[in-house]
Coordinates of C-alpha atoms (C1' of nucleotides) in Angstrom, one line a residue:
Chain A
X17 CA 6.1 -8.0 -25.8
X18 CA 6.6 -11.6 -27.0
X19 CA 4.8 -14.2 -24.9
X20 CA 7.0 -16.6 -22.9
X21 CA 9.6 -14.0 -22.4
X22 CA 10.8 -14.3 -18.8
X23 CA 10.3 -10.9 -17.3
X24 CA 9.7 -9.6 -13.8
X25 CA 7.4 -6.7 -13.5
X26 CA 7.9 -3.9 -11.1
X27 CA 6.0 -4.0 -7.8
X28 CA 4.2 -0.8 -8.8
X29 CA 2.9 -2.5 -12.0
X30 CA 1.9 -5.7 -10.2
X31 CA 0.1 -3.7 -7.6
X32 CA -2.1 -2.1 -10.3
X33 CA -2.9 -5.4 -12.2
X34 CA -5.8 -6.5 -10.0
X35 CA -7.6 -3.2 -10.4
X36 CA -7.0 -3.4 -14.2
X37 CA -8.4 -6.9 -14.2
X38 CA -11.5 -5.8 -12.3
X39 CA -12.2 -2.9 -14.7
X40 CA -11.6 -5.1 -17.7
X41 CA -14.0 -7.7 -16.5
X42 CA -16.6 -5.0 -15.9
X43 CA -16.1 -3.7 -19.4
X44 CA -16.3 -7.2 -20.8
X45 CA -19.6 -7.9 -19.1
X46 CA -20.9 -4.7 -20.8
X47 CA -19.9 -6.4 -24.1
X48 CA -17.1 -3.9 -24.8
X49 CA -14.4 -5.4 -27.0
X50 CA -11.7 -2.8 -26.9
X51 CA -10.5 -0.3 -24.4
X52 CA -8.1 2.6 -24.5
X53 CA -5.6 3.6 -21.8
X54 CA -7.5 6.9 -21.5
X55 CA -10.8 5.1 -20.7
X56 CA -9.1 2.9 -18.2
X57 CA -7.4 5.9 -16.6
X58 CA -10.8 7.6 -16.1
X59 CA -12.4 4.5 -14.6
X60 CA -9.5 3.9 -12.2
X61 CA -8.5 7.5 -11.5
X62 CA -4.9 6.8 -12.7
X63 CA -2.9 8.8 -15.1
X64 CA -3.3 7.1 -18.5
X65 CA 0.4 7.4 -19.1
X66 CA 1.1 4.9 -16.4
X67 CA -1.4 2.5 -17.8
X68 CA 0.1 2.9 -21.3
X69 CA 3.5 1.9 -19.8
X70 CA 2.0 -1.0 -17.9
X71 CA 0.1 -2.4 -20.8
X72 CA 3.1 -2.1 -23.1
X73 CA 4.9 -4.4 -20.7
X74 CA 2.2 -6.9 -19.9
X75 CA 0.2 -7.2 -23.1
X76 CA 1.0 -10.1 -25.3
X77 CA -0.4 -8.3 -28.3
X78 CA 0.1 -4.6 -29.3
X79 CA -2.7 -2.1 -29.0
X80 CA -4.3 -0.7 -32.1
X81 CA -3.9 3.0 -32.6
X82 CA -7.3 4.7 -32.4
X83 CA -9.0 1.6 -31.0
X84 CA -7.0 0.6 -28.0
X85 CA -6.4 -2.9 -26.6
X86 CA -8.5 -6.0 -27.0
X87 CA -10.1 -6.6 -23.6
X88 CA -10.2 -10.4 -23.8
X89 CA -6.4 -10.5 -24.5
X90 CA -5.6 -8.2 -21.6
X91 CA -7.7 -10.2 -19.2
X92 CA -6.0 -13.4 -20.1
X93 CA -2.5 -11.8 -20.0
X94 CA -3.1 -10.4 -16.5
X95 CA -4.7 -13.6 -15.2
X96 CA -1.6 -15.4 -16.4
X97 CA 0.8 -13.0 -14.7
X98 CA -1.2 -13.1 -11.5
X99 CA -1.0 -16.9 -11.5
X100 CA -4.6 -17.7 -12.4
X101 CA -3.3 -20.8 -14.2
X102 CA -0.9 -21.7 -11.5
X103 CA -2.9 -21.4 -8.3
X104 CA -0.9 -21.6 -5.1
X105 CA -2.3 -23.1 -1.9
X106 CA -2.5 -21.1 1.3
X107 CA -3.6 -21.6 4.9
X108 CA -5.3 -19.1 7.1
X109 CA -4.5 -19.0 10.8
X110 CA -7.2 -17.4 13.0
X111 CA -10.8 -17.6 11.7
X112 CA -12.5 -14.9 13.8
X113 CA -14.3 -12.0 12.1
X114 CA -11.3 -11.0 10.1
X115 CA -10.5 -14.5 9.0
X116 CA -14.0 -15.2 8.0
X117 CA -14.2 -11.9 6.1
X118 CA -11.1 -13.0 4.1
X119 CA -12.6 -16.4 3.5
X120 CA -15.7 -14.8 2.0
X121 CA -13.6 -12.6 -0.3
X122 CA -14.7 -13.3 -3.8
X123 CA -12.0 -14.5 -6.1
X124 CA -8.9 -15.3 -4.2
X125 CA -8.4 -17.9 -6.9
X126 CA -8.7 -15.3 -9.6
X127 CA -5.6 -14.0 -8.2
X128 CA -3.8 -17.2 -8.0
X129 CA -4.3 -18.2 -4.4
X130 CA -6.4 -21.0 -3.0
X131 CA -7.0 -21.1 0.7
X132 CA -7.2 -24.8 1.5
X133 CA -7.2 -25.0 5.3
X134 CA -8.0 -22.8 8.3
X135 CA -6.7 -23.1 11.8
X136 CA -8.1 -21.9 15.1
X137 CA -8.1 -22.7 18.8
X138 CA -11.8 -22.2 19.2
X139 CA -13.4 -25.6 19.6
X140 CA -16.7 -24.2 18.2
X141 CA -15.0 -23.5 14.9
X142 CA -12.8 -26.6 14.7
X143 CA -14.3 -29.1 12.3
X144 CA -16.6 -26.6 10.7
X145 CA -16.4 -25.7 7.0
X146 CA -16.6 -22.0 6.3
X147 CA -16.9 -20.9 2.7
X148 CA -15.6 -24.3 1.7
X149 CA -12.6 -24.3 4.0
X150 CA -12.3 -26.7 6.8
X151 CA -11.1 -25.4 10.2
X152 CA -8.5 -27.5 11.9
X153 CA -7.0 -27.3 15.5
X154 CA -4.0 -25.1 15.8
X155 CA -2.1 -28.1 17.2
X156 CA -2.0 -29.6 13.8
X157 CA -0.5 -26.5 12.2
X158 CA 3.0 -27.7 11.4
X159 CA 2.0 -31.3 10.6
X160 CA -0.6 -30.3 7.9
X161 CA 1.4 -27.5 6.4
X162 CA 4.4 -29.8 5.9
X163 CA 2.3 -32.7 4.6
X164 CA 0.4 -30.5 2.1
X165 CA 3.6 -28.6 1.2
X166 CA 2.0 -25.2 1.7
X167 CA 4.0 -22.0 1.0
X168 CA 1.6 -19.2 1.9
X169 CA 0.2 -18.4 5.3
X170 CA -2.3 -15.7 6.3
X171 CA -2.2 -14.6 9.9
X172 CA -5.4 -13.3 11.3
X173 CA -4.9 -14.1 15.0
X174 CA -5.0 -11.5 17.8
X175 CA -1.9 -9.4 18.0
X176 CA -0.5 -11.1 21.1
X177 CA -0.6 -14.5 19.4
X178 CA 0.9 -13.4 16.1
X179 CA 4.6 -13.6 16.7
X180 CA 4.3 -17.1 18.2
X181 CA 2.4 -18.3 15.1
X182 CA 5.1 -16.7 12.9
X183 CA 7.8 -18.5 14.8
X184 CA 6.0 -21.8 14.3
X185 CA 5.4 -21.1 10.6
X186 CA 9.0 -20.3 10.1
X187 CA 10.0 -23.8 10.8
X188 CA 7.7 -25.2 8.1
X189 CA 7.5 -25.0 4.3
X190 CA 5.9 -21.6 4.6
X191 CA 7.7 -19.0 2.4
X192 CA 5.4 -16.1 2.5
X193 CA 3.4 -14.6 5.4
X194 CA 0.6 -12.1 5.0
X195 CA 0.1 -10.6 8.4
X196 CA -3.1 -8.9 9.4
X197 CA -2.3 -8.5 13.1
X198 CA -1.3 -5.0 14.1
X199 CA 2.2 -5.9 15.1
X200 CA 5.7 -5.8 13.6
X201 CA 6.5 -9.5 13.1
X202 CA 10.1 -10.7 13.1
X203 CA 10.6 -13.5 10.6
X204 CA 13.8 -15.1 9.1
X205 CA 15.2 -13.7 5.9
X206 CA 14.0 -16.6 3.7
X207 CA 10.4 -15.7 4.4
X208 CA 8.6 -12.9 2.6
X209 CA 6.5 -10.8 4.9
X210 CA 3.7 -8.5 3.9
X211 CA 2.0 -6.6 6.6
X212 CA -1.5 -5.5 5.9
X213 CA -1.2 -2.3 7.9
X214 CA -4.6 -0.9 8.7
X215 CA -3.2 2.0 10.7
X216 CA -1.0 2.9 7.8
X217 CA -3.8 3.1 5.3
X218 CA -5.8 5.1 7.8
X219 CA -3.0 7.6 8.3
X220 CA -2.8 8.1 4.6
X221 CA -6.5 8.6 4.2
X222 CA -6.9 11.2 7.0
X223 CA -3.8 13.1 5.9
X224 CA -5.1 13.2 2.3
X225 CA -8.5 14.3 3.5
X226 CA -6.9 17.2 5.5
X227 CA -4.9 18.3 2.5
X228 CA -8.0 18.2 0.3
X229 CA -10.1 20.1 2.8
X230 CA -7.4 22.8 3.1
X231 CA -7.4 23.1 -0.7
X232 CA -11.1 23.4 -1.1
X233 CA -11.6 25.8 1.7
Chain B
X17 CA 12.5 20.9 13.2
X18 CA 10.8 23.6 15.3
X19 CA 7.5 22.7 16.7
X20 CA 4.4 24.4 15.3
X21 CA 6.0 24.7 11.9
X22 CA 3.3 24.0 9.4
X23 CA 4.6 21.3 7.2
X24 CA 3.1 18.5 5.2
X25 CA 4.8 15.2 5.2
X26 CA 5.2 13.0 2.2
X27 CA 2.8 10.1 1.9
X28 CA 5.7 7.6 2.1
X29 CA 6.7 9.2 5.4
X30 CA 3.2 9.2 6.8
X31 CA 2.7 5.6 5.7
X32 CA 5.6 4.6 7.9
X33 CA 4.6 6.6 11.0
X34 CA 2.2 4.0 12.4
X35 CA 4.8 1.3 12.4
X36 CA 7.3 3.5 14.0
X37 CA 4.8 4.3 16.7
X38 CA 4.2 0.6 17.3
X39 CA 7.9 -0.1 17.6
X40 CA 8.4 2.9 19.9
X41 CA 5.6 1.9 22.2
X42 CA 7.0 -1.6 22.4
X43 CA 10.4 -0.3 23.3
X44 CA 9.0 2.1 25.8
X45 CA 7.2 -0.8 27.5
X46 CA 10.6 -2.5 27.8
X47 CA 11.8 0.7 29.6
X48 CA 14.1 1.8 26.9
X49 CA 14.7 5.5 26.9
X50 CA 16.6 6.1 23.6
X51 CA 16.6 4.4 20.3
X52 CA 18.8 4.8 17.2
X53 CA 17.7 4.7 13.6
X54 CA 19.8 1.6 13.2
X55 CA 17.9 -0.3 15.9
X56 CA 14.5 0.8 14.5
X57 CA 15.6 -0.3 11.1
X58 CA 16.4 -3.7 12.4
X59 CA 13.0 -4.0 14.1
X60 CA 11.1 -2.8 11.1
X61 CA 13.2 -4.2 8.4
X62 CA 13.6 -0.8 6.8
X63 CA 16.8 0.9 5.7
X64 CA 17.9 3.0 8.6
X65 CA 18.7 5.8 6.2
X66 CA 14.9 6.3 5.5
X67 CA 14.2 6.3 9.1
X68 CA 16.9 8.9 9.6
X69 CA 15.3 11.1 7.0
X70 CA 11.8 10.6 8.5
X71 CA 12.9 11.4 12.0
X72 CA 14.8 14.4 10.9
X73 CA 11.5 15.8 9.6
X74 CA 9.1 14.7 12.3
X75 CA 11.1 14.9 15.5
X76 CA 10.6 18.1 17.5
X77 CA 13.9 17.5 19.1
X78 CA 17.2 16.6 17.6
X79 CA 18.7 13.2 18.1
X80 CA 21.9 12.8 20.2
X81 CA 24.9 11.4 18.3
X82 CA 25.9 8.1 19.8
X83 CA 22.6 7.7 21.8
X84 CA 19.8 8.2 19.3
X85 CA 16.4 9.7 19.8
X86 CA 14.4 10.0 23.0
X87 CA 11.6 7.6 22.6
X88 CA 9.0 9.5 24.6
X89 CA 9.5 12.6 22.5
X90 CA 9.2 10.6 19.2
X91 CA 6.0 8.9 20.4
X92 CA 4.3 12.2 21.3
X93 CA 5.5 13.8 18.0
X94 CA 4.0 11.0 15.9
X95 CA 0.8 10.9 17.9
X96 CA 0.5 14.6 17.3
X97 CA 1.0 14.3 13.5
X98 CA -1.3 11.4 13.2
X99 CA -4.0 13.4 15.0
X100 CA -4.1 11.7 18.3
X101 CA -5.0 15.0 19.9
X102 CA -7.4 15.9 17.2
X103 CA -9.6 12.8 16.8
X104 CA -11.9 12.7 13.8
X105 CA -15.3 11.0 13.8
X106 CA -16.1 8.3 11.3
X107 CA -18.9 6.0 10.5
X108 CA -18.8 2.4 9.2
X109 CA -21.3 1.1 6.7
X110 CA -21.8 -2.6 6.7
X111 CA -21.1 -4.5 9.9
X112 CA -20.6 -8.0 8.7
X113 CA -17.5 -10.0 9.5
X114 CA -15.2 -7.4 8.0
X115 CA -17.0 -4.5 9.6
X116 CA -16.8 -6.2 13.0
X117 CA -13.2 -7.0 12.5
X118 CA -12.5 -3.4 11.9
X119 CA -14.6 -2.4 14.9
X120 CA -12.4 -4.7 17.1
X121 CA -9.2 -3.2 15.8
X122 CA -7.3 -1.9 18.7
X123 CA -6.4 1.7 18.7
X124 CA -8.2 3.5 15.9
X125 CA -8.3 6.4 18.2
X126 CA -4.5 6.2 18.6
X127 CA -4.4 7.1 15.0
X128 CA -6.9 9.9 15.2
X129 CA -10.1 8.2 14.2
X130 CA -13.1 7.5 16.3
X131 CA -15.8 5.3 14.8
X132 CA -19.0 6.7 16.3
X133 CA -21.8 4.9 14.4
X134 CA -22.3 1.8 12.3
X135 CA -25.0 1.2 9.7
X136 CA -26.4 -2.0 8.4
X137 CA -29.6 -3.4 6.8
X138 CA -29.7 -6.5 8.9
X139 CA -32.4 -6.1 11.5
X140 CA -30.6 -8.5 13.8
X141 CA -27.7 -6.0 14.0
X142 CA -29.7 -2.8 14.1
X143 CA -29.9 -1.4 17.6
X144 CA -27.0 -3.6 18.9
X145 CA -23.8 -2.1 20.3
X146 CA -20.7 -3.7 18.9
X147 CA -17.4 -2.8 20.5
X148 CA -19.1 0.3 21.8
X149 CA -20.5 1.3 18.5
X150 CA -24.3 1.4 18.0
X151 CA -25.6 0.0 14.7
X152 CA -28.3 2.1 13.0
X153 CA -30.5 1.3 10.0
X154 CA -29.1 2.2 6.7
X155 CA -32.2 4.4 6.0
X156 CA -30.9 6.9 8.5
X157 CA -27.5 7.2 6.8
X158 CA -27.6 10.7 5.3
X159 CA -29.6 12.1 8.2
X160 CA -27.2 11.1 10.9
X161 CA -24.1 11.9 9.0
X162 CA -25.3 15.4 8.3
X163 CA -26.5 16.0 11.8
X164 CA -23.2 14.7 13.4
X165 CA -21.1 16.4 10.7
X166 CA -19.1 13.3 9.9
X167 CA -16.3 13.5 7.3
X168 CA -15.0 10.0 7.2
X169 CA -16.9 6.9 6.0
X170 CA -15.7 3.3 6.0
X171 CA -17.4 1.1 3.4
X172 CA -17.6 -2.6 4.3
X173 CA -20.8 -3.6 2.4
X174 CA -20.8 -6.4 -0.2
X175 CA -19.3 -5.3 -3.6
X176 CA -22.7 -5.0 -5.3
X177 CA -24.0 -2.5 -2.8
X178 CA -20.8 -0.4 -2.5
X179 CA -21.3 2.1 -5.4
X180 CA -24.8 2.9 -4.3
X181 CA -23.5 3.6 -0.8
X182 CA -20.8 5.8 -2.2
X183 CA -23.3 7.8 -4.2
X184 CA -25.4 8.4 -1.1
X185 CA -22.3 9.4 0.9
X186 CA -21.2 11.8 -1.8
X187 CA -24.3 14.0 -1.1
X188 CA -23.4 14.4 2.6
X189 CA -20.7 16.0 4.6
X190 CA -18.4 13.0 4.0
X191 CA -15.0 14.0 2.6
X192 CA -13.1 10.8 2.7
X193 CA -14.1 7.2 1.9
X194 CA -12.1 4.1 2.9
X195 CA -13.4 1.4 0.6
X196 CA -13.0 -2.2 1.6
X197 CA -15.3 -3.6 -1.1
X198 CA -13.5 -5.2 -4.0
X199 CA -14.7 -2.7 -6.6
X200 CA -13.4 0.4 -8.3
X201 CA -15.7 3.1 -6.9
X202 CA -16.4 6.3 -8.7
X203 CA -16.6 9.3 -6.4
X204 CA -16.7 13.1 -7.1
X205 CA -13.4 15.0 -7.1
X206 CA -14.0 16.6 -3.7
X207 CA -13.9 13.3 -1.9
X208 CA -10.7 11.5 -1.1
X209 CA -11.0 7.8 -1.9
X210 CA -8.7 5.1 -0.5
X211 CA -9.3 1.6 -1.7
X212 CA -8.1 -1.2 0.6
X213 CA -7.2 -3.5 -2.2
X214 CA -6.9 -7.0 -0.9
X215 CA -6.1 -8.4 -4.3
X216 CA -3.4 -5.9 -4.8
X217 CA -1.6 -6.8 -1.6
X218 CA -2.0 -10.5 -2.4
X219 CA -0.5 -10.0 -5.9
X220 CA 2.5 -8.3 -4.4
X221 CA 3.0 -11.0 -1.8
X222 CA 2.9 -13.9 -4.2
X223 CA 5.1 -12.2 -6.7
X224 CA 7.7 -11.4 -4.0
X225 CA 7.5 -14.9 -2.8
X226 CA 8.2 -16.3 -6.3
X227 CA 11.2 -13.9 -6.7
X228 CA 12.5 -15.0 -3.4
X229 CA 12.1 -18.7 -4.1
X230 CA 13.9 -18.3 -7.4
X231 CA 16.8 -16.6 -5.6
X232 CA 17.1 -19.2 -2.9
X233 CA 16.9 -22.1 -5.2
Chain C
dT7 C1' 39.0 9.9 24.6
dA8 C1' 37.3 6.9 20.8
dG9 C1' 33.6 5.3 18.4
dA10 C1' 29.1 5.3 17.2
dT11 C1' 25.4 8.0 15.4
dT12 C1' 23.7 12.2 14.2
dG13 C1' 22.4 16.1 10.5
dT14 C1' 22.9 17.3 6.0
dT15 C1' 24.2 17.5 1.4
dA16 C1' 25.0 15.0 -2.9
dA17 C1' 24.4 10.8 -5.9
dT18 C1' 21.6 7.2 -7.4
dC19 C1' 17.7 5.0 -8.6
dG20 C1' 13.1 4.2 -10.3
dA21 C1' 8.7 5.6 -11.4
dT22 C1' 5.8 9.0 -13.4
dT23 C1' 4.8 12.3 -16.9
dA24 C1' 5.7 14.6 -21.3
dA25 C1' 6.5 14.7 -26.3
dC26 C1' 6.0 13.2 -30.8
dA27 C1' 6.3 10.4 -34.9
dA28 C1' 3.9 6.2 -36.6
dT29 C1' -0.5 4.2 -37.7
dC30 C1' -5.1 2.1 -37.6
Chain D
dT3 C1' -9.0 10.8 -45.0
dA4 C1' -8.6 13.0 -40.4
dG5 C1' -8.1 12.3 -35.9
dA6 C1' -7.4 9.6 -32.0
dT7 C1' -4.4 6.6 -29.7
dT8 C1' -0.5 3.8 -30.0
dG9 C1' 4.8 2.7 -29.0
dT10 C1' 8.8 4.7 -27.5
dT11 C1' 12.2 7.8 -26.2
dA12 C1' 13.4 11.7 -23.3
dA13 C1' 12.5 14.8 -19.2
dT14 C1' 10.9 15.3 -14.7
dC15 C1' 10.1 14.3 -10.3
dG16 C1' 10.5 12.3 -5.8
dA17 C1' 12.2 8.9 -2.9
dT18 C1' 15.9 6.1 -1.4
dT19 C1' 20.7 5.5 -0.5
dA20 C1' 25.5 7.0 0.1
dA21 C1' 29.0 10.0 2.1
dC22 C1' 31.1 12.6 5.6
dA23 C1' 32.0 16.2 8.8
dA24 C1' 30.2 17.3 13.4
dT25 C1' 29.4 15.8 18.1
dC26 C1' 27.7 13.4 22.3

DNA sequence: TAGATTGTTAATCGATTAACAATC
DNA sequence: TAGATTGTTAATCGATTAACAATC
């Protein structure tokens, strides 16, 4: 696919890109130069056909029959799509265990997001710098978001505080909310909401486990 | 659908059940008795048609035209499916910020999972009890899992330690691994692996945000 | 009763998988 | 060269959405 074409990729494809990127970086660090869809499929436990389809869409250069795709090119293509070269600022609200775990996550920036400020009500946290991010008092939430023109917010506050925070965020420049609190938030239509639903993942895991144990019995 | 029928539900349906459960519990606490698929759809931002389909499959009692479904019945049906009455034990490996965040998650048990032990290498943590869960030294991993016959493991160790832990788990009674480390684990076929891929969620969020901002411009 | 919502069947949509000629 | 893997088109599969008669 020609570079600079304006395309939008399907969500299923986008969802897979980060894991491709990880596998490709691993391979690159082992000094591999080319990779086939079959090899990637084995590493990632994905049907190679899907990978073929994805790479056909995202790769700026065709693969070579018999050899596969050039790893360095794929890496730079994926980084471009994920916004590596167009990092977006974000804030995180609630810097308890979960918030701090996210702050320590390696490579948000590799995926196009830079957490530039944290907010909390805990006076022990306010003013501290955690993993390079300064924690501000929650009272300054709207003011700072507006002044810095932030579009992305990550909610890591306790469940009972989450809706209130979402309401406040809705009145600012925030356009996307990543919600880690176990609650169904209500937000206006112009805001994109992604719930990180722990319970949902868990339900899938246990149900798949039961299926698998039935099969192997 | 008649109770006691042995059915397996699609993963898409199972994925939605926890959010239904949350919404239903909220409604119940507001003393609502019945709910329609349309109302649920509004709360959850899901097309009511999907909910109709899901409820048709999971509800033990038909809905009433004009009134909807009895909330108390739906709650108990979902809890049954998610294993509320058949709780499975799990262990968590790595009790740093992320591990502690998960331990503080309200209502694992509501979704059929009981974290009964934690493991870590940090001697400051070992012996402690966090949110009711005792932290054991990593050296006892295999021994305790085997003796307690645990099937589910949650990996919250740093990325460089994760594969090694997965290897050790693979030789025990563990049958399902929920991996929170940002790495593509390799596990044997008989183990169900669910990666909680933070980068993947993030990629979806930012891409949806950009789509939405393009539309509303 | 009238109207809203159900259950259910059919239509649509999109994603995954299969097939195969082209080619390094 | 022969064989493996690509690009691409077609087939399959499953999930979502639409339609509508039945009914509280």
